[in-house]
Amino acid sequence: MKTILITGATAGFGEAAARKFVSGGWRAIGTGRRGDRLKKLQDELGDNFLPLEIDMRDVPAVESLARLGTPWGDIDLLLNNAGLAPPTDPLPETDWERVETVIDTNITGLVALTRVLLPKLVERKGQIINLSSVAATYPYKGGAIYAGTKAFVRQFSLDLRCDLAGTGVRVTSVEPGMAETEFTLVRTGGDKEASEKLYAGMNPMTPQDHADLFWWLANLPPHLNINSIELMPVTQSWAGFAINREA
Ligand code: NDP
Ligand code: 8X3
């Protein structure tokens, strides 16, 4: 039986991935700050789901994941999914604590976890799937901090492949566009109306679309590495450059 570690399993992509992998016969460890949600997921998924309440900003807690014993510690796939965005307000108006939370979660926590799990992943010829975003490639107003963190994740993923050459470990940067999860609710500080309005009538991608993608990546033949994969709903595209003219 294979084991996946999913960060951010309390909502969105991570929660859907936990369901997909456990129902597909894997053991899944799911982390997040909301222990009540993890407990509920365990009630639903049973003994093949291990809930661990961990804040990605707490580096010693994150590093403790490398000390799990057999069988939970025998991790074959690390799904670095936990992440969030600050509001799209101009940077000077964005609260520093929110900026710091995003950088600490999306970058520091992800790197700390990957670093301590690499020896195990090498031993098991495992796999890493990192959640980047289309924001890593295409700029938009108010996206600087979030996009910067996701550009880090994308480049970190590609560079890791160089360090892992010859080990058999696979690394993929997954770069989605708009998917309806709690992402916008979190980004707007809990504004349900704003979140619903953003996704209304545009047929966004879903958590299930992403769980299916992770499953596909996990089940590819071991000689094949998808370096990066970018996906969007058909309704999302680009708006071009903005040009400001002198009056
Ligand atoms: P959700 O808000 O639905 O889920 C985010 C998950 O991350 C939650 O389980 C949350 O758990 C966890 N998380 C956030 N901060 C922390 C933290 N400090 N410590 C531990 N866990 C944390 O968002 P999505 O499912 O949409 O997002 C998943 C990933 O996909 C993110 O990295 C996001 O940036 C990325 N992404 C999302 C897109 C979208 O349109 N939805 C598009 C492109 C990329 P908890 O709050 O319980 O701690
Ligand atoms: C978030 C993707 O398109 O909502 O990572 O900015 S988008």
PDB file of C-alpha atoms and ligand atoms in Angstrom, residues 133-134 140 146 176-178 183 236, ligand 2:
ATOM      1  CA  SER A 133      -0.348  28.676 -10.114  1.00  0.00           C
ATOM      2  CA  VAL A 134      -0.872  30.418 -13.438  1.00  0.00           C
ATOM      3  CA  TYR A 140      -2.278  40.545 -12.623  1.00  0.00           C
ATOM      4  CA  TYR A 146       0.982  35.575  -4.122  1.00  0.00           C
ATOM      5  CA  PRO A 176      -3.870  25.964 -12.142  1.00  0.00           C
ATOM      6  CA  GLY A 177      -6.030  28.941 -13.029  1.00  0.00           C
ATOM      7  CA  MET A 178      -9.381  29.582 -11.403  1.00  0.00           C
ATOM      8  CA  PHE A 183      -9.261  30.170  -1.969  1.00  0.00           C
ATOM      9  CA  GLN A 236     -10.511  32.012 -18.317  1.00  0.00           C
TER      10      GLN A 236
HETATM   11  C1  8X3 B   2      -4.918  31.374  -8.213  1.00  0.00           C
HETATM   12  C2  8X3 B   2      -5.192  31.356  -9.675  1.00  0.00           C
HETATM   13  O1  8X3 B   2      -6.284  32.558 -11.603  1.00  0.00           O
HETATM   14  O2  8X3 B   2      -7.340  32.731  -9.415  1.00  0.00           O
HETATM   15  O3  8X3 B   2      -3.769  30.654  -7.993  1.00  0.00           O
HETATM   16  O4  8X3 B   2      -5.250  33.876  -9.842  1.00  0.00           O
HETATM   17  S1  8X3 B   2      -6.071  32.696 -10.145  1.00  0.00           S
END
